[in-house]
Structures are given as structure tokens and as C-alpha cells.
């Protein structure tokens, strides 16, 4: 007997929970599956804040959704779809108030309103924050609502395949991590809110769970990936560990300095903007300093917060101080922090419209795994948490309407065939004809992506990377037998995820090779200029047996015509 | 190298069958609490060098059934929370914008709202070990988080609930929870504050005496 829910949400982070709650509010039969307990989701690691033009900060009194939209579009290097950006910024105040009404403990001003700070690429202080644990508080707030509304959650269940018939989504095959069984789950609509692919990069700030597998599941099922060549590197990840240190540090006034003690950002952007340029620009500036010999140990520069003083650091950035003390035994009150850029965010993802709909009826996506696109070539800090809630809610809303209005009859046949395929795959992994360790392949892939598809890119590097990837793919067909254990078999889970890692990486190389220009986070040393004539468009990558197929779609430009992106 | 990095090295290169939970590796998700060299800690923020020992001994959390290796069944831990209605119960209908809350009022949520639900306190608590109906230190911290929230209107209800037979008066004030909390929070202090609030309200006749 298959499990059936009209709507299945995959992913227990902010996007997934917000989508599921919306479906619940709409009266739909909805359940959520998550490969970890929802509170362990990576949304909880977000630190600095969430953007909304509330105009609470006196310096932001003229802020408004249009200003927020323009900053977002300019930050995106004009690759964002402006209709979707208008929704993002227009819905922002309401969605912040909603989380506040649910109890999210935002930091406050004396007048009782939500506190807001400056973030990179924003002309006004519009990033609402709760100390530097905003993601943690939002995560717990949404989970509390899930408990309140008795949301059905299949905990530690992961999605391993979609069931598709007549190009329509009919459900999914789940893997129950606790028992090791493959469970067909029928649904009229599936919503993915599974986060990014950060772990395919060795230097990522992301959690171990962010492997991007769900993205590749959609990709294999025929849904294209959009803007996948755009990968964000956060300027300030902690030395050695690549643990995130929030942009809020710079928002509160921290400096970036090189080994000569120079605030080097003045060489790259205007004195007014300095450390608060968008992330792609700051990351490139740091890498340039390091490459030109002005880094520390040829690997880092310093994030200096000493002048902020202990009181301000403890009040506004307590988590940052704690991380430095715990992980590198350094007190930022007394010493500058060695940092380096680290992979942080997946701008690209599953191709959706602004309702989270994909081109496959019955299949939706929201949050980091999706690409609408509101972030274009570079996401602004504080816009990711916002995106999860705004578009999670919309996807939940639209899916609820879909299951009410359309019949989308269930298809035992589609589930059966998806299940059969996975069972075969599982058997093959357990049999394992070869000798390769899939963890080793994963680790080598992660190194390769940093070296060949990182902050600076060239045709030569990308081609070498692609060739090396082909070797890794071949090795991945020759794995040693994977553990047979039923319960909590991470050997099997990571072996499955490797297949997705390789697939997403291949799509990144293809799209990055194709885009012969430099735009925001995609920086080609061999094509230094932005080329609107040829490349003001989204690249879509479609899976096929012969390898990735590329096509393109126009960018929706409404109010803001592309102009030179200067800060 | 952290204990978690060590565990990953074992999983990846030495023993593919080992099972442990992990996610953020930056001490915020609460996945990887376990018993490490004599104390409950997070594997991710425990530096092996800081243990000053040639051996690292890891054990699963106590008081929860072991599912495999270092993985425990945390169902009871989370279910105990639900009776306390761990969500905001509004004092008044939401305004058009945000509820106003002064920094002073907000300060009362510092610390109590920082809990990551890692279960270290629960595993170290002897009362939780003898009665799985006992709410547990984490649940009391959560209860105080809402009692302290100027926007919440259900303080008395919440106090009534934690005054019951599986509530704060069962605490033996052993302070293990305070000692092990990897976020340096103070569940024992929260329990004391709840006890005081309950007693005060009983004196005032606002709360029924505990059964």
C-alpha cells in the first residue's frame, strides 16, 4: 500500500516549512519529508538577517520596495527577472511581520520596532536581524508553527526519485533512513525546498547535508537547471574551516585588511561603499589581494572588528565571536580574524516561474534549490531568507490550488517503475564490481570544483575541469561494494548523492563554458566584459543521455535597463 | 581537527558502516551531541587537541534508545515539548505591522531562545533518565522563552503545565544541564526562575497549587 498525500513537500528548512504551512492553511492534505529533523536544516545556519524595506532605521526612512528591487537587480548584474524581484520586495514587509507575529525574536529599536542593519549592495539599512542568529530564530519559529498546526512530518526520509507519467509528476520514491526501505509516495503535487549544492565545493560554508541531490533528481526527470553557472562565494569564511562569518560584521562596521594593514577595498570600489560592495566583488577583491602577495600565508586576509569594541560585538555579533573562539581559538575583540572567500550559495537551480511552478505539471520548487530567478548573477545578502519565505508560501499556495482544481490521477505504474529503477540501482551499489571509494571521488570532485569552476574562470581551466570530471564519472561507475546495513546507512546515502554531485558539476562546467562573458559571480578572465548583446539571457541545461543540452531564455526586464554595474 | 572531522575521516576512509548524525558543523543545528571523553558535547565544536588525551571515546546520548552506533531515537525528547505548546500564543491580535517590543523586553529572550535542541542536557539529566515523561531541561528553557516574551499571553497556562507532576518541581538541582550545555545556556537557572514564578503566582492566588 503506497502512502498518499495530495501535496508532498521535500525539505524541512524555511522554504519547505513555509510551503507546507501554506498548503495546510489552504486546507490541503499535505505532508513534509526531510532527510534530517527540520531543526537541523541549513536555513538555521543563516546569520546576518533578512531584507525588507520596513524603513525602521532612521537612515532608511526613504526605503521602499522599488529601491529594494533596484538594488537586487543591480546586485544581480541585471540577470534577475524583474517581475519576480518585484514580488520578492513587494511581499517582503508582510512576510517579515508574519514571522514576527509568530514569535521570531527580532532585535529591536527603542521605539519597539524591528532593528535593521546595512548589508552589501543595499543603499539603505534594510536587513532585519535577530542578533547574528537570524536563521536559527526563523528556523525555530517556523518549526514551532509546524508543531502548532500539526504538520505531518516524515522525519529522516529523503527523496531519491520522482515518479513521472505523461510528463506529469505523480509522486516520489522516498528512502527511510531509519529503516533503509524505499517507500513509494503518491502525490498530486510535489514541492521541493531542499537547498543548494554547496558541498560539491570543498571550501563551502554549507552544512554536510547540502549536496544538491534533489536538484539532480529534478534534472534527471527532465526539468532544466537555470543559471547554474552562477555560484556565490561569500567573502568572509573562517580560515581553515570555511565556517560562515556573517556579512553583518561588515554591516556593523568591520574592516577588511591585507597583511600590510591596508583597507584594500578602496582600490576596488568607491570610498562610500568599501567593504559593503556585493559579495562577488568583495570576494574577487580578496582573491586579487591574495594572488598579488598581500594575503596572510598566501591564503587569507583579515576581517578586523577590534574597533567595534566588546560591547557592540557581544550585543550584535555574539555568534561570530563564539565561532572564532570555538573554532580557531581567537577573540575578535582582541585580534583580527583570518578569513577567505568560501562557496556559499547556489544562485541557479531548478527552473521555476514566480509561483514555483516548473515546466512539469505537479512539480514545484522554492528556495535555494529553485531558480526563479530573483538573484540573477549574484544574490544580495539578506535576500535568501526572504526568498525562502516569500516563494515557499507562493509555491504552497499554487500547489494547493492545483490539487483542488486539477485531477492529476495517481499512477501506481509510474511509482512502480521509479521504484524498480531505484531498487536496481541499490542492488548494483551493494554488489559493487569495482574498488573505488565514492567518498574519495566526492572529495576529489570538491577540490576540482574550487580549482576549475571557482571565483576566477578561464576556458582552459573549465575544459580541464570538464575532462577531469569525466574521469571521476568513469571511476564512479566502478565503486567498491556499498555497505548493506539497513539503518542509518550513510555509505549508501553518500554513494547516491555522489551521482547527483557529478551531474550538477557537469552542468556547471557546460554552462560556465558557454557563457563567454563576465557577469557578477561568473567571472571569466578570458572574457572580462559583460556582453549584453549576446548573454543577457538565462542559460538552461537539460539532461539527456548524450550529455547536457543547453538552451536559453530571455531575461524579463521591466523598469531597470541594464547599465554599467558600478559601486 | 574536531571530533566530527575525525568521525568523517573514519566514515570515509576507515569504516563505511559507522553511523552518526551531523549537519551544520558550526554548532548551530544541534545534530551531533554525544558523549565524548566523559562529557556530553557537540562533536563539531570539540577540538580533539583540547581533550588532551591519546584516546577519544565517543558514546551515544543516554536516556534515549540507541538506533545504531551514535544515533539515538529522539522521539520522546521532541514529543515532551508539545504539551508545553511551544509556539507563541498571542496576547492580542496581531497589529498591521510588528508587535512593539522594547530592547529591554527583548533582552529577556536572550539566552533562553538560543537553545539548539541538541539533547546534551537531556542526556546528562538523571531525572530524565528515570522518567521519560519528565519534560526535560530543554523543554523548561523553551517554556521560559515564551513566559518571558512580552508578546505571549499564556504565561499562567504555561506555568500551570510545568508545575505539574512531570514538571520543574521534579528537578533535583544537580546542574548537569548547566554544566554540559554546549551553547553555555542555563536550563537549571530557567527551572529556578519557573519555580519562583509558579510559587509567586500561587501566593497571589493566580495559579492552583500543584497536584
PDB file of N, CA, C and O in Angstrom, chain A residues 92-118:
ATOM      1  N   UNK A  92       7.865  41.497   0.871  1.00  0.00           N
ATOM      2  CA  UNK A  92       8.817  41.370   1.978  1.00  0.00           C
ATOM      3  C   UNK A  92       8.266  41.876   3.325  1.00  0.00           C
ATOM      4  O   UNK A  92       8.324  41.138   4.315  1.00  0.00           O
ATOM      5  N   UNK A  93       7.708  43.093   3.388  1.00  0.00           N
ATOM      6  CA  UNK A  93       7.272  43.569   4.704  1.00  0.00           C
ATOM      7  C   UNK A  93       6.251  42.627   5.347  1.00  0.00           C
ATOM      8  O   UNK A  93       6.386  42.249   6.523  1.00  0.00           O
ATOM      9  N   UNK A  94       5.267  42.213   4.556  1.00  0.00           N
ATOM     10  CA  UNK A  94       4.206  41.354   5.092  1.00  0.00           C
ATOM     11  C   UNK A  94       4.766  40.039   5.630  1.00  0.00           C
ATOM     12  O   UNK A  94       4.340  39.553   6.691  1.00  0.00           O
ATOM     13  N   UNK A  95       5.739  39.470   4.906  1.00  0.00           N
ATOM     14  CA  UNK A  95       6.265  38.167   5.319  1.00  0.00           C
ATOM     15  C   UNK A  95       7.134  38.292   6.586  1.00  0.00           C
ATOM     16  O   UNK A  95       7.179  37.390   7.418  1.00  0.00           O
ATOM     17  N   UNK A  96       7.793  39.453   6.739  1.00  0.00           N
ATOM     18  CA  UNK A  96       8.570  39.687   7.971  1.00  0.00           C
ATOM     19  C   UNK A  96       7.609  39.837   9.155  1.00  0.00           C
ATOM     20  O   UNK A  96       7.818  39.254  10.223  1.00  0.00           O
ATOM     21  N   UNK A  97       6.560  40.632   8.948  1.00  0.00           N
ATOM     22  CA  UNK A  97       5.599  40.834  10.048  1.00  0.00           C
ATOM     23  C   UNK A  97       4.973  39.503  10.451  1.00  0.00           C
ATOM     24  O   UNK A  97       4.739  39.239  11.628  1.00  0.00           O
ATOM     25  N   UNK A  98       4.712  38.660   9.463  1.00  0.00           N
ATOM     26  CA  UNK A  98       4.128  37.355   9.767  1.00  0.00           C
ATOM     27  C   UNK A  98       5.032  36.549  10.711  1.00  0.00           C
ATOM     28  O   UNK A  98       4.569  36.012  11.725  1.00  0.00           O
ATOM     29  N   UNK A  99       6.350  36.511  10.393  1.00  0.00           N
ATOM     30  CA  UNK A  99       7.251  35.740  11.261  1.00  0.00           C
ATOM     31  C   UNK A  99       7.359  36.408  12.632  1.00  0.00           C
ATOM     32  O   UNK A  99       7.531  35.726  13.640  1.00  0.00           O
ATOM     33  N   UNK A 100       7.240  37.730  12.662  1.00  0.00           N
ATOM     34  CA  UNK A 100       7.283  38.438  13.945  1.00  0.00           C
ATOM     35  C   UNK A 100       6.042  38.094  14.758  1.00  0.00           C
ATOM     36  O   UNK A 100       6.118  37.839  15.964  1.00  0.00           O
ATOM     37  N   UNK A 101       4.901  38.045  14.096  1.00  0.00           N
ATOM     38  CA  UNK A 101       3.657  37.688  14.793  1.00  0.00           C
ATOM     39  C   UNK A 101       3.699  36.242  15.303  1.00  0.00           C
ATOM     40  O   UNK A 101       3.009  35.889  16.253  1.00  0.00           O
ATOM     41  N   UNK A 102       4.496  35.422  14.625  1.00  0.00           N
ATOM     42  CA  UNK A 102       4.651  34.036  15.075  1.00  0.00           C
ATOM     43  C   UNK A 102       5.684  33.929  16.198  1.00  0.00           C
ATOM     44  O   UNK A 102       5.953  32.835  16.688  1.00  0.00           O
ATOM     45  N   UNK A 103       6.322  35.022  16.537  1.00  0.00           N
ATOM     46  CA  UNK A 103       7.219  34.985  17.695  1.00  0.00           C
ATOM     47  C   UNK A 103       8.701  35.105  17.410  1.00  0.00           C
ATOM     48  O   UNK A 103       9.505  35.007  18.335  1.00  0.00           O
ATOM     49  N   UNK A 104       9.092  35.277  16.152  1.00  0.00           N
ATOM     50  CA  UNK A 104      10.529  35.384  15.882  1.00  0.00           C
ATOM     51  C   UNK A 104      11.116  36.556  16.691  1.00  0.00           C
ATOM     52  O   UNK A 104      10.630  37.674  16.598  1.00  0.00           O
ATOM     53  N   UNK A 105      12.134  36.291  17.505  1.00  0.00           N
ATOM     54  CA  UNK A 105      12.662  37.336  18.391  1.00  0.00           C
ATOM     55  C   UNK A 105      13.652  38.282  17.703  1.00  0.00           C
ATOM     56  O   UNK A 105      14.842  38.252  17.972  1.00  0.00           O
ATOM     57  N   UNK A 106      13.129  39.123  16.831  1.00  0.00           N
ATOM     58  CA  UNK A 106      13.996  40.097  16.162  1.00  0.00           C
ATOM     59  C   UNK A 106      14.601  41.052  17.179  1.00  0.00           C
ATOM     60  O   UNK A 106      13.980  41.357  18.213  1.00  0.00           O
ATOM     61  N   UNK A 107      15.795  41.556  16.878  1.00  0.00           N
ATOM     62  CA  UNK A 107      16.375  42.641  17.672  1.00  0.00           C
ATOM     63  C   UNK A 107      15.519  43.887  17.458  1.00  0.00           C
ATOM     64  O   UNK A 107      14.818  44.009  16.455  1.00  0.00           O
ATOM     65  N   UNK A 108      15.574  44.818  18.432  1.00  0.00           N
ATOM     66  CA  UNK A 108      14.624  45.949  18.409  1.00  0.00           C
ATOM     67  C   UNK A 108      15.294  47.299  18.573  1.00  0.00           C
ATOM     68  O   UNK A 108      16.383  47.413  19.127  1.00  0.00           O
ATOM     69  N   UNK A 109      14.576  48.336  18.143  1.00  0.00           N
ATOM     70  CA  UNK A 109      14.934  49.718  18.463  1.00  0.00           C
ATOM     71  C   UNK A 109      14.192  50.153  19.728  1.00  0.00           C
ATOM     72  O   UNK A 109      13.211  49.515  20.119  1.00  0.00           O
ATOM     73  N   UNK A 110      14.632  51.277  20.273  1.00  0.00           N
ATOM     74  CA  UNK A 110      13.987  51.795  21.480  1.00  0.00           C
ATOM     75  C   UNK A 110      12.482  51.965  21.315  1.00  0.00           C
ATOM     76  O   UNK A 110      11.709  51.785  22.249  1.00  0.00           O
ATOM     77  N   UNK A 111      12.055  52.344  20.084  1.00  0.00           N
ATOM     78  CA  UNK A 111      10.616  52.533  19.868  1.00  0.00           C
ATOM     79  C   UNK A 111       9.863  51.212  19.701  1.00  0.00           C
ATOM     80  O   UNK A 111       8.665  51.201  19.408  1.00  0.00           O
ATOM     81  N   UNK A 112      10.582  50.086  19.846  1.00  0.00           N
ATOM     82  CA  UNK A 112       9.916  48.786  19.810  1.00  0.00           C
ATOM     83  C   UNK A 112       9.868  48.131  18.448  1.00  0.00           C
ATOM     84  O   UNK A 112       9.426  46.995  18.304  1.00  0.00           O
ATOM     85  N   UNK A 113      10.351  48.865  17.410  1.00  0.00           N
ATOM     86  CA  UNK A 113      10.285  48.279  16.065  1.00  0.00           C
ATOM     87  C   UNK A 113      11.480  47.362  15.788  1.00  0.00           C
ATOM     88  O   UNK A 113      12.501  47.441  16.474  1.00  0.00           O
ATOM     89  N   UNK A 114      11.339  46.550  14.757  1.00  0.00           N
ATOM     90  CA  UNK A 114      12.402  45.610  14.371  1.00  0.00           C
ATOM     91  C   UNK A 114      13.647  46.376  13.928  1.00  0.00           C
ATOM     92  O   UNK A 114      13.546  47.328  13.141  1.00  0.00           O
ATOM     93  N   UNK A 115      14.807  45.982  14.437  1.00  0.00           N
ATOM     94  CA  UNK A 115      16.066  46.643  14.090  1.00  0.00           C
ATOM     95  C   UNK A 115      16.542  46.216  12.701  1.00  0.00           C
ATOM     96  O   UNK A 115      16.299  45.082  12.269  1.00  0.00           O
ATOM     97  N   UNK A 116      17.201  47.144  12.017  1.00  0.00           N
ATOM     98  CA  UNK A 116      17.695  46.870  10.661  1.00  0.00           C
ATOM     99  C   UNK A 116      19.119  47.374  10.504  1.00  0.00           C
ATOM    100  O   UNK A 116      19.460  48.444  11.009  1.00  0.00           O
ATOM    101  N   UNK A 117      19.931  46.606   9.779  1.00  0.00           N
ATOM    102  CA  UNK A 117      21.334  47.000   9.583  1.00  0.00           C
ATOM    103  C   UNK A 117      21.675  47.040   8.095  1.00  0.00           C
ATOM    104  O   UNK A 117      20.917  46.559   7.264  1.00  0.00           O
ATOM    105  N   UNK A 118      22.817  47.651   7.800  1.00  0.00           N
ATOM    106  CA  UNK A 118      23.287  47.679   6.405  1.00  0.00           C
ATOM    107  C   UNK A 118      23.808  46.306   6.007  1.00  0.00           C
ATOM    108  O   UNK A 118      24.408  45.599   6.808  1.00  0.00           O
TER     109      UNK A 118
END
